[in-house]
Coordinates of C-alpha atoms in Angstrom, one line a residue:
F12 CA -85.6 -88.7 131.6
V13 CA -82.8 -89.4 134.0
I14 CA -79.1 -89.6 133.5
E15 CA -76.8 -91.2 136.0
F16 CA -73.0 -90.7 135.9
D17 CA -70.3 -92.8 137.5
Q18 CA -68.1 -89.7 138.1
P19 CA -68.8 -86.5 140.0
F20 CA -69.1 -83.3 137.9
I21 CA -67.3 -80.1 139.0
N22 CA -69.5 -77.5 137.3
Y23 CA -72.9 -77.2 135.8
G24 CA -75.2 -74.6 134.3
T25 CA -77.6 -73.8 131.4
W26 CA -77.3 -72.3 128.0
A27 CA -79.7 -70.5 125.6
D28 CA -79.2 -70.1 121.9
K29 CA -81.0 -66.8 121.9
G30 CA -78.5 -64.2 123.0
K31 CA -75.8 -66.9 123.2
T32 CA -76.1 -66.9 127.0
I33 CA -74.4 -69.3 129.4
K34 CA -75.4 -69.2 133.1
A35 CA -73.1 -71.2 135.4
G36 CA -74.8 -72.7 138.4
D37 CA -78.3 -72.6 137.0
K38 CA -80.3 -75.7 137.6
A39 CA -83.3 -75.0 135.3
L40 CA -84.2 -73.0 132.2
A41 CA -87.4 -73.2 130.1
G42 CA -87.9 -72.2 126.5
T43 CA -86.9 -73.2 123.0
A44 CA -83.3 -73.9 121.9
V45 CA -82.1 -74.2 125.5
G46 CA -80.2 -76.8 127.4
A47 CA -77.9 -77.7 130.3
Y48 CA -74.3 -78.6 130.6
L49 CA -72.0 -80.5 133.0
Q50 CA -68.3 -80.2 133.4
F51 CA -66.1 -83.1 134.6
K52 CA -62.6 -83.1 135.8
K53 CA -60.2 -82.9 132.9
G54 CA -59.2 -86.3 131.7
A55 CA -62.0 -88.1 133.5
K56 CA -63.5 -91.2 131.8
V57 CA -67.2 -90.9 132.3
T58 CA -69.9 -93.5 131.8
A59 CA -73.5 -92.2 131.6
K60 CA -76.6 -94.3 132.0
M61 CA -79.9 -92.8 130.7
A62 CA -83.5 -93.8 130.7
T63 CA -86.6 -92.0 129.3
S64 CA -90.3 -92.2 130.0
Y65 CA -93.4 -90.4 128.7
I66 CA -95.1 -91.1 132.0
S67 CA -92.9 -89.6 134.7
Q68 CA -89.3 -89.0 135.8
E69 CA -90.0 -91.6 138.5
Q70 CA -90.8 -94.2 135.9
A71 CA -87.7 -93.3 134.0
Y72 CA -85.6 -93.9 137.1
L73 CA -87.4 -97.3 137.7
T74 CA -86.7 -98.3 134.1
L75 CA -83.0 -97.4 134.6
K76 CA -82.8 -99.5 137.7
T77 CA -84.6 -102.4 136.1
E78 CA -82.9 -102.5 132.7
I79 CA -79.4 -101.4 133.7
K80 CA -78.9 -102.6 137.2
P81 CA -76.5 -100.8 139.6
K82 CA -72.8 -101.5 139.0
T83 CA -73.5 -102.8 135.5
T84 CA -70.7 -101.8 133.2
F85 CA -70.9 -100.5 129.6
D86 CA -69.3 -103.7 128.3
Q87 CA -71.9 -105.8 130.1
T88 CA -74.7 -103.6 128.7
H89 CA -73.2 -103.9 125.3
K90 CA -73.0 -107.7 125.6
A91 CA -76.7 -107.9 126.7
A92 CA -77.8 -105.7 123.8
T93 CA -75.8 -107.8 121.4
K94 CA -77.6 -110.9 122.7
V95 CA -81.0 -109.4 122.2
W96 CA -80.1 -108.6 118.5
N97 CA -78.5 -111.9 117.9
D98 CA -81.6 -113.7 119.2
L99 CA -83.9 -111.6 116.9
L100 CA -81.7 -112.0 113.9
G101 CA -81.2 -115.7 114.7
R102 CA -84.9 -116.4 114.2
I103 CA -84.0 -116.9 110.5
A104 CA -80.8 -118.9 109.7
V105 CA -79.7 -118.9 106.0
E106 CA -77.3 -121.1 104.3
G107 CA -75.7 -120.7 100.8
G108 CA -75.8 -117.6 98.8
T109 CA -72.9 -115.1 98.7
E110 CA -71.5 -113.3 101.7
E111 CA -73.0 -110.1 100.3
E112 CA -76.4 -111.6 100.0
K113 CA -76.2 -112.7 103.6
A114 CA -75.1 -109.2 104.6
T115 CA -78.0 -107.8 102.7
F116 CA -80.5 -110.2 104.2
Y117 CA -79.5 -109.6 107.8
S118 CA -79.2 -105.9 107.3
C119 CA -82.8 -105.9 106.0
L120 CA -83.9 -108.2 108.9
F121 CA -82.2 -105.8 111.3
R122 CA -84.1 -102.8 109.9
S123 CA -87.4 -104.6 109.8
N124 CA -87.0 -105.4 113.5
L125 CA -86.5 -101.7 114.3
F126 CA -90.3 -101.2 113.9
S127 CA -92.8 -101.1 115.4
R128 CA -91.5 -99.3 118.5
K129 CA -92.7 -100.0 122.0
F130 CA -94.4 -97.0 123.5
Y131 CA -95.1 -98.4 127.0
D132 CA -93.3 -98.8 130.3
I133 CA -93.2 -101.5 132.9
N134 CA -94.3 -100.5 136.4
E135 CA -93.0 -101.7 139.8
K136 CA -95.4 -104.7 139.6
G137 CA -94.0 -105.7 136.2
E138 CA -97.1 -104.7 134.4
P139 CA -97.2 -102.7 131.1
Y140 CA -98.8 -99.2 131.0
Y141 CA -98.4 -96.2 128.9
Y142 CA -99.0 -92.5 128.3
S143 CA -101.4 -92.3 125.4
P144 CA -100.6 -89.7 122.7
Y145 CA -104.3 -90.1 121.6
D146 CA -106.0 -88.8 124.8
E147 CA -103.0 -87.7 126.8
K148 CA -103.9 -90.0 129.7
I149 CA -102.2 -93.0 131.4
H150 CA -103.6 -96.4 130.6
N151 CA -102.8 -100.0 131.4
G152 CA -101.6 -102.3 128.6
Y153 CA -99.4 -102.1 125.6
M154 CA -98.9 -99.3 123.0
Y155 CA -96.8 -99.1 119.9
T156 CA -95.8 -96.2 117.6
D157 CA -93.7 -95.0 114.7
N158 CA -95.4 -96.9 111.9
G159 CA -97.0 -95.9 108.6
F160 CA -99.6 -98.5 107.7
W161 CA -99.8 -97.4 104.0
D162 CA -96.3 -98.8 103.7
T163 CA -96.1 -101.6 106.3
F164 CA -99.4 -103.4 105.8
R165 CA -97.9 -104.9 102.6
T166 CA -94.7 -106.4 104.0
Q167 CA -93.7 -105.7 107.5
F168 CA -96.9 -106.8 109.3
P169 CA -97.2 -110.1 107.3
L170 CA -93.5 -110.8 108.2
D171 CA -94.1 -110.0 111.9
N172 CA -97.1 -112.3 111.9
I173 CA -94.7 -115.1 111.2
L174 CA -91.8 -113.9 113.4
H175 CA -93.4 -112.1 116.3
P176 CA -97.0 -113.2 116.8
T177 CA -97.0 -112.4 120.5
M178 CA -96.1 -108.8 119.8
Q179 CA -98.6 -108.7 117.0
G180 CA -101.4 -109.7 119.3
R181 CA -100.5 -106.9 121.7
Y182 CA -100.3 -104.5 118.7
M183 CA -103.8 -105.4 117.5
Q184 CA -105.3 -104.6 120.9
S185 CA -103.4 -101.4 121.0
L186 CA -105.0 -100.3 117.7
L187 CA -108.5 -100.8 119.2
D188 CA -107.4 -99.0 122.4
A189 CA -106.1 -96.0 120.3
Q190 CA -109.3 -95.9 118.4
Q191 CA -111.3 -95.8 121.6
Q192 CA -109.1 -93.0 123.0
F193 CA -109.2 -90.8 119.9
G194 CA -112.2 -91.8 117.9
F195 CA -110.3 -93.0 114.8
F196 CA -107.7 -95.6 114.1
P197 CA -104.0 -94.5 113.9
A198 CA -102.7 -94.8 110.4
W199 CA -99.3 -93.1 110.7
S200 CA -98.4 -92.8 114.3
N201 CA -95.6 -90.4 115.3
P202 CA -96.1 -91.0 118.2
G203 CA -99.9 -90.2 117.9
M204 CA -102.1 -89.2 114.9
S205 CA -100.6 -87.7 111.8
G206 CA -103.0 -89.0 109.2
V207 CA -100.6 -88.7 106.3
M208 CA -100.9 -90.9 103.1
L209 CA -104.2 -92.7 102.5
G210 CA -106.3 -95.7 103.2
N211 CA -107.9 -97.2 106.3
H212 CA -105.2 -99.9 106.6
A213 CA -105.6 -100.6 110.3
M214 CA -108.4 -103.0 109.1
S215 CA -105.8 -104.8 106.9
L216 CA -103.6 -105.4 110.0
L217 CA -106.6 -106.6 112.1
A218 CA -107.9 -109.0 109.3
D219 CA -104.4 -110.3 108.6
A220 CA -103.8 -111.1 112.2
W221 CA -107.1 -112.9 112.6
A222 CA -106.6 -114.9 109.4
K223 CA -103.2 -116.0 110.7
G224 CA -104.4 -117.1 114.1
I225 CA -103.6 -114.0 116.2
R226 CA -107.0 -113.6 117.9
N227 CA -106.7 -111.9 121.2
F228 CA -108.8 -108.9 120.3
D229 CA -112.6 -108.5 119.8
P230 CA -113.4 -108.6 116.0
H231 CA -116.8 -107.2 116.5
Q232 CA -115.4 -104.2 118.2
A233 CA -112.9 -103.8 115.3
L234 CA -115.7 -103.8 112.8
V235 CA -117.8 -101.3 114.7
A236 CA -114.8 -99.0 114.9
Y237 CA -114.2 -99.5 111.2
V238 CA -117.7 -98.4 110.3
N239 CA -117.1 -95.2 112.2
E240 CA -113.8 -94.8 110.3
V241 CA -115.3 -95.2 106.9
T242 CA -118.4 -93.0 107.4
N243 CA -116.6 -89.9 108.7
K244 CA -113.7 -87.7 107.8
G245 CA -111.2 -87.5 110.6
P246 CA -109.4 -84.4 111.7
F247 CA -106.0 -85.4 110.2
G248 CA -105.0 -86.0 106.6
G249 CA -106.1 -88.5 104.0
S250 CA -105.8 -91.6 106.2
S251 CA -107.8 -90.3 109.2
G252 CA -111.3 -91.3 108.5
R253 CA -112.3 -91.4 104.8
D254 CA -112.1 -88.6 102.2
G255 CA -115.2 -88.6 99.9
W256 CA -116.9 -91.4 101.8
K257 CA -120.4 -90.4 100.8
D258 CA -119.6 -90.6 97.0
Y259 CA -117.7 -93.8 97.6
F260 CA -120.7 -95.5 99.1
V261 CA -123.3 -94.0 96.9
S262 CA -121.5 -93.9 93.5
G263 CA -119.0 -96.6 94.1
F264 CA -115.9 -94.4 93.6
I265 CA -114.4 -91.2 94.9
P266 CA -114.6 -88.4 92.3
T267 CA -111.7 -86.1 91.5
D268 CA -113.9 -83.0 91.8
N269 CA -113.1 -82.2 95.4
V270 CA -110.7 -85.0 96.6
G271 CA -107.1 -85.3 95.6
E272 CA -105.6 -88.7 94.6
A273 CA -109.2 -89.9 94.3
S274 CA -108.7 -93.1 92.3
A275 CA -105.8 -94.2 94.4
K276 CA -108.1 -93.9 97.4
T277 CA -110.9 -95.8 95.7
L278 CA -108.5 -98.6 94.9
E279 CA -107.0 -98.9 98.4
L280 CA -110.3 -98.4 100.2
S281 CA -111.8 -101.3 98.1
Y282 CA -109.1 -103.5 99.5
D283 CA -109.7 -102.2 103.0
D284 CA -113.4 -103.0 102.7
F285 CA -112.5 -106.5 101.5
C286 CA -110.5 -106.9 104.7
A287 CA -113.5 -105.8 106.8
Y288 CA -115.7 -108.2 104.7
N289 CA -113.2 -111.1 105.3
L290 CA -112.9 -110.4 109.0
A291 CA -116.7 -110.4 109.3
K292 CA -116.8 -113.6 107.2
M293 CA -114.2 -115.4 109.3
T294 CA -116.0 -114.5 112.5
G295 CA -119.6 -115.2 111.4
D296 CA -120.7 -111.6 111.5
T297 CA -123.1 -111.6 108.5
Y298 CA -124.3 -108.0 109.1
Y299 CA -120.9 -106.5 108.4
Q300 CA -120.0 -109.1 105.8
N301 CA -123.0 -108.0 103.8
M302 CA -122.3 -104.3 104.4
F303 CA -118.8 -104.4 102.8
E304 CA -119.4 -107.1 100.2
R305 CA -120.4 -104.6 97.5
Q306 CA -117.8 -102.0 98.3
M307 CA -114.9 -104.3 97.9
Y308 CA -115.6 -104.4 94.2
N309 CA -115.5 -100.6 93.8
Y310 CA -112.1 -100.8 92.2
K311 CA -114.0 -101.7 89.0
N312 CA -115.6 -98.3 88.8
V313 CA -112.3 -96.5 88.1
Y314 CA -111.2 -98.9 85.4
D315 CA -111.6 -97.5 81.9
A316 CA -111.8 -100.4 79.4
S317 CA -111.3 -98.0 76.5
V318 CA -107.7 -97.3 77.6
G319 CA -107.1 -100.4 79.7
F320 CA -106.1 -98.5 82.8
M321 CA -107.4 -97.2 86.1
R322 CA -107.9 -93.4 85.8
G323 CA -109.6 -90.4 87.4
R324 CA -113.3 -89.9 87.2
T325 CA -115.5 -86.9 87.9
R326 CA -118.8 -86.9 89.9
D327 CA -120.9 -87.0 86.8
G328 CA -119.2 -90.2 85.8
K329 CA -117.0 -88.8 83.1
W330 CA -113.3 -89.6 82.8
V331 CA -110.8 -86.9 83.5
P332 CA -109.5 -85.8 80.1
G333 CA -105.9 -85.8 78.9
F334 CA -105.1 -89.2 80.2
D335 CA -101.5 -90.5 80.1
P336 CA -100.6 -93.6 82.1
K337 CA -97.1 -92.4 82.7
E338 CA -98.3 -89.1 84.3
W339 CA -97.7 -89.0 88.1
G340 CA -100.1 -87.6 90.6
G341 CA -103.5 -86.2 89.9
A342 CA -105.8 -89.1 90.7
F343 CA -102.9 -91.2 92.1
T344 CA -100.5 -91.0 95.0
E345 CA -96.8 -91.0 94.5
G346 CA -97.3 -92.9 91.3
N347 CA -99.1 -93.1 88.0
S348 CA -101.8 -95.3 86.4
W349 CA -99.3 -97.8 85.1
Q350 CA -98.4 -98.6 88.7
Y351 CA -101.8 -98.2 90.4
S352 CA -103.7 -100.2 87.8
W353 CA -102.4 -103.3 89.6
S354 CA -103.6 -102.2 93.0
V355 CA -106.3 -104.8 93.4
F356 CA -104.6 -107.0 96.0
H357 CA -107.8 -108.9 97.0
D358 CA -109.2 -109.7 93.6
V359 CA -106.6 -110.3 91.0
K360 CA -108.9 -112.6 89.1
G361 CA -111.5 -109.8 88.9
L362 CA -108.8 -107.4 87.6
V363 CA -107.7 -110.0 85.0
E364 CA -111.2 -110.2 83.7
L365 CA -111.4 -106.4 83.5
M366 CA -108.2 -106.3 81.5
G367 CA -109.3 -109.0 79.0
G368 CA -108.1 -112.3 80.4
D369 CA -104.9 -114.2 81.1
K370 CA -103.1 -113.6 77.8
A371 CA -103.9 -109.9 77.8
V372 CA -102.6 -109.5 81.3
Q373 CA -99.5 -111.5 80.5
T374 CA -98.7 -109.1 77.7
K375 CA -99.6 -106.1 79.9
L376 CA -97.3 -107.2 82.7
D377 CA -94.5 -107.8 80.1
T378 CA -95.0 -104.3 78.8
F379 CA -95.1 -102.9 82.3
F380 CA -91.6 -104.3 83.1
N381 CA -90.1 -103.7 79.7
T382 CA -91.4 -100.3 78.5
T383 CA -89.3 -97.2 78.9
S384 CA -88.8 -95.7 82.3
D385 CA -89.8 -92.2 81.3
F386 CA -92.5 -90.2 83.2
K387 CA -94.4 -87.0 83.3
V388 CA -94.3 -85.1 86.6
G389 CA -98.0 -84.3 86.4
S390 CA -99.5 -82.5 89.4
Y391 CA -96.2 -82.8 91.3
K392 CA -94.9 -80.1 88.9
Q393 CA -91.3 -81.3 89.6
E394 CA -89.4 -84.6 89.7
I395 CA -89.7 -86.3 93.0
H396 CA -87.3 -88.9 94.3
E397 CA -89.7 -91.8 93.6
M398 CA -89.6 -90.9 89.9
T399 CA -85.8 -90.7 89.9
E400 CA -85.6 -94.1 91.6
M401 CA -87.8 -95.7 89.0
V402 CA -85.6 -94.4 86.2
L403 CA -82.4 -95.6 87.9
A404 CA -83.9 -99.0 88.5
D405 CA -84.6 -99.3 84.7
M406 CA -87.3 -101.9 85.0
G407 CA -89.9 -100.2 82.9
Q408 CA -92.7 -98.5 84.9
Y409 CA -92.0 -100.8 87.9
A410 CA -91.1 -98.4 90.7
H411 CA -90.0 -100.7 93.6
G412 CA -88.8 -97.6 95.5
N413 CA -92.4 -96.9 96.3
Q414 CA -95.0 -99.2 97.8
P415 CA -97.8 -99.5 95.2
C416 CA -95.7 -101.6 93.0
M417 CA -94.3 -104.0 95.5
H418 CA -96.6 -106.9 94.7
V419 CA -96.7 -106.7 90.9
S420 CA -93.8 -109.1 90.3
Y421 CA -95.9 -111.8 91.9
L422 CA -98.9 -111.3 89.7
Y423 CA -97.7 -113.7 87.0
N424 CA -98.7 -116.5 89.4
Y425 CA -102.3 -115.5 88.8
V426 CA -102.1 -115.8 85.0
K427 CA -100.4 -119.1 84.4
Q428 CA -96.9 -117.9 84.1
P429 CA -95.3 -118.4 87.5
W430 CA -91.8 -118.7 86.0
K431 CA -91.9 -115.0 85.1
T432 CA -92.6 -114.1 88.8
Q433 CA -89.6 -116.2 89.7
H434 CA -87.4 -114.3 87.2
R435 CA -88.7 -110.9 88.2
V436 CA -88.4 -111.2 92.0
R437 CA -84.9 -112.5 91.8
A438 CA -84.0 -109.6 89.4
V439 CA -85.4 -107.1 91.8
M440 CA -83.5 -108.6 94.8
D441 CA -80.3 -108.9 92.8
K442 CA -80.3 -105.5 91.1
L443 CA -81.9 -103.2 93.7
Y444 CA -80.6 -104.5 97.0
N445 CA -77.0 -105.0 98.1
A446 CA -74.9 -104.6 101.2
G447 CA -73.3 -101.3 100.1
P448 CA -74.2 -97.7 100.6
K449 CA -76.2 -97.7 97.3
G450 CA -77.9 -101.0 98.1
F451 CA -81.4 -99.7 99.0
P452 CA -84.0 -98.9 96.4
G453 CA -86.0 -96.2 98.2
D454 CA -87.4 -95.0 101.5
E455 CA -87.2 -97.5 104.3
D456 CA -90.7 -96.5 105.5
Q457 CA -90.7 -98.1 108.9
G458 CA -89.3 -101.5 107.8
A459 CA -91.5 -101.9 104.7
M460 CA -88.7 -101.9 102.1
S461 CA -86.5 -104.2 104.2
S462 CA -89.4 -106.6 105.0
W463 CA -90.1 -107.0 101.3
Y464 CA -86.6 -108.3 100.8
V465 CA -86.6 -110.6 103.8
I466 CA -89.9 -112.3 103.0
S467 CA -89.1 -112.4 99.3
A468 CA -85.7 -113.9 99.9
L469 CA -87.5 -116.8 101.7
G470 CA -89.3 -117.4 98.5
I471 CA -92.8 -116.3 99.5
Y472 CA -94.9 -113.1 99.6
S473 CA -98.2 -111.9 101.0
V474 CA -100.0 -110.4 98.0
T475 CA -103.3 -110.3 99.9
P476 CA -102.8 -109.4 103.6
G477 CA -106.1 -110.3 105.3
T478 CA -106.0 -113.9 104.1
D479 CA -103.9 -116.9 105.1
Q480 CA -102.0 -117.3 101.8
Y481 CA -98.4 -116.6 100.7
V482 CA -97.6 -116.6 97.0
I483 CA -94.5 -118.4 96.0
G484 CA -91.6 -116.6 94.4
S485 CA -87.9 -117.6 94.1
P486 CA -85.7 -117.9 97.2
V487 CA -82.2 -116.4 97.4
F488 CA -80.6 -119.0 99.6
N489 CA -80.0 -122.7 99.4
K490 CA -81.6 -123.1 102.8
A491 CA -83.5 -120.9 105.2
T492 CA -84.8 -122.0 108.5
V493 CA -87.3 -120.0 110.4
S494 CA -87.4 -120.6 114.2
L495 CA -91.0 -119.9 115.3
E496 CA -92.2 -118.6 118.7
N497 CA -94.1 -121.9 119.1
G498 CA -90.9 -123.9 119.1
K499 CA -91.4 -125.3 115.6
K500 CA -89.2 -124.7 112.5
F501 CA -90.2 -124.0 108.9
T502 CA -87.5 -124.7 106.4
V503 CA -87.2 -123.6 102.7
I504 CA -84.7 -125.7 100.7
A505 CA -83.7 -124.5 97.2
E506 CA -81.8 -127.3 95.5
N507 CA -79.4 -126.4 92.8
N508 CA -80.0 -122.7 93.5
S509 CA -77.8 -120.0 92.1
K510 CA -78.0 -116.5 90.6
K511 CA -78.6 -118.2 87.2
N512 CA -80.9 -121.0 88.5
V513 CA -83.9 -118.9 89.5
Y514 CA -86.7 -121.1 88.0
I515 CA -88.6 -123.7 90.0
Q516 CA -88.5 -127.1 88.3
S517 CA -90.6 -128.9 91.0
A518 CA -91.8 -128.4 94.5
T519 CA -92.7 -130.5 97.5
L520 CA -94.2 -129.5 100.8
N521 CA -93.5 -131.9 103.6
G522 CA -92.7 -134.6 101.0
K523 CA -95.9 -134.1 99.0
D524 CA -95.9 -132.7 95.4
L525 CA -96.8 -129.0 95.3
Q526 CA -98.2 -127.6 92.1
H527 CA -100.0 -124.6 93.6
N528 CA -98.4 -121.2 93.4
F529 CA -99.0 -120.6 97.1
I530 CA -98.8 -122.0 100.6
Y531 CA -100.8 -121.3 103.7
H532 CA -99.8 -119.6 107.0
S533 CA -100.6 -122.9 108.8
D534 CA -98.0 -124.6 106.6
I535 CA -95.4 -122.3 108.1
M536 CA -96.6 -122.2 111.7
N537 CA -97.1 -126.0 112.0
G538 CA -93.5 -126.4 111.0
G539 CA -92.3 -128.3 107.9
T540 CA -90.2 -128.2 104.9
L541 CA -90.7 -126.6 101.5
V542 CA -88.3 -128.0 98.9
L543 CA -87.9 -126.3 95.6
K544 CA -85.7 -127.8 92.8
M545 CA -84.2 -124.9 90.8
G546 CA -82.9 -124.7 87.2
D547 CA -81.8 -122.1 84.7
Q548 CA -84.8 -122.7 82.3
P549 CA -88.4 -122.2 83.2
N550 CA -90.7 -125.1 83.8
T551 CA -93.7 -123.9 81.8
Q552 CA -95.9 -126.8 82.8
R553 CA -95.9 -126.3 86.6
G554 CA -98.4 -124.1 88.4
I555 CA -100.6 -123.4 85.4
A556 CA -103.9 -125.2 86.4
E557 CA -106.8 -123.2 87.5
E558 CA -106.5 -124.4 91.1
D559 CA -102.9 -123.3 91.2
R560 CA -103.8 -119.6 91.2
P561 CA -103.6 -117.9 94.5
F562 CA -106.5 -116.3 96.3
S563 CA -108.9 -113.9 94.7
V564 CA -112.2 -113.0 96.4
S565 CA -114.2 -113.6 93.2
K566 CA -112.5 -116.9 92.6

């Protein structure tokens, strides 16, 4: 790093916490808990300019000269930074709603734009290059960091595929570059591998980008890399490679015998394998399409019809005894079976069939949202904050403060009761988010929590990243206009909208009647207008035909 001051300093030195030593006149000191100090003339008003680089001090100085030119004042820099943020936030303009709802929306949009973080510099030729945390070498191109895909594949990346497709294209190539440099995809970069949480969700990102027209990477290379990912256990945590991969491929599920959180992993890996299947299908790669076609249905192998829930299973095929759907941990990650039994993002129709059909699932969803919010700590052996947040939310077993539940409000769209989705998503936005210090329902998780609000407030949601559909919810604002990178605009108009009028009475897309409970990515990116007429009573005749259900792979 470099720091440049506009005033001369009169003294300098180093300090060390150990021994509480201060050495005036020292220019260098190595070790832990050490630092340097500068002393300026008493009363001096000092402006400091600083730049950092993981590549070199010379690059840091180049960045300083490029981004904050000589003689640039603090006020000028502040004004330039304000313009950058106003341009980013201005990509969505909302009208109507309360001032607090607007503050909540733009606060969430701000936080969602904090991630992912650039991890590259621009050289003297204006070209991107970076120090790789994966092989500790310098490479040409783009790199990004500080993102946990277990959280963000659900909300932030689908939102960014609308708002920031250029960045997303660069990001997808950086995923393949990181995999080449390390041997495994990053899953929770900080700035390099950490491997925390679970799943192989880099494939979700790649498939979602391709489905939405972001195609500046080699899909065959992505699939080859994914096969390596899913047939090996990487050196870091549950999301580096694949825990229990042999059992998963041979038996169709991960047993609890030697792998923690086994059923959660089976469920999420089934979805990831669907993403690989769909990427292969979209690109005409029948070899990999056939490879993953069976595995994407592995979620069925941890569903116990006798209790009506997903649960843990041992290698011999027996169910783990002592089942309680409100017990956290064990076969699940930061949640319980009530929450994870809905984690079949790619095949809701198949899940509905497992659970006994539309009416059975309607009842089960109602119970999920209306039952008591009590819990058993299970293998956690103590109350963790996600449990506390669920109780405070008081929405049954729905735990919006953690990611596995985030899509569940939208599932009524799949069982002929879209009006209940409209009610639920507005209740979550109204009750769990606001502009005050208590207006956030859980961990931000690299923009995941904020992105859920932003995209839901527009009236849509990506239940199945890796496809080109968005499921319809209930928008917060009377009008929201998205200014796209391609110069077009997509507008959502909610006529007669209010906190009470949350139910869609009728819908048109570009002037044509819309009965479906979904729209396509192309409907957004081609520009157009979605008009929803709202009311205070549900329209129980709209969106109930078979063809109105959103995507399921078995549909």
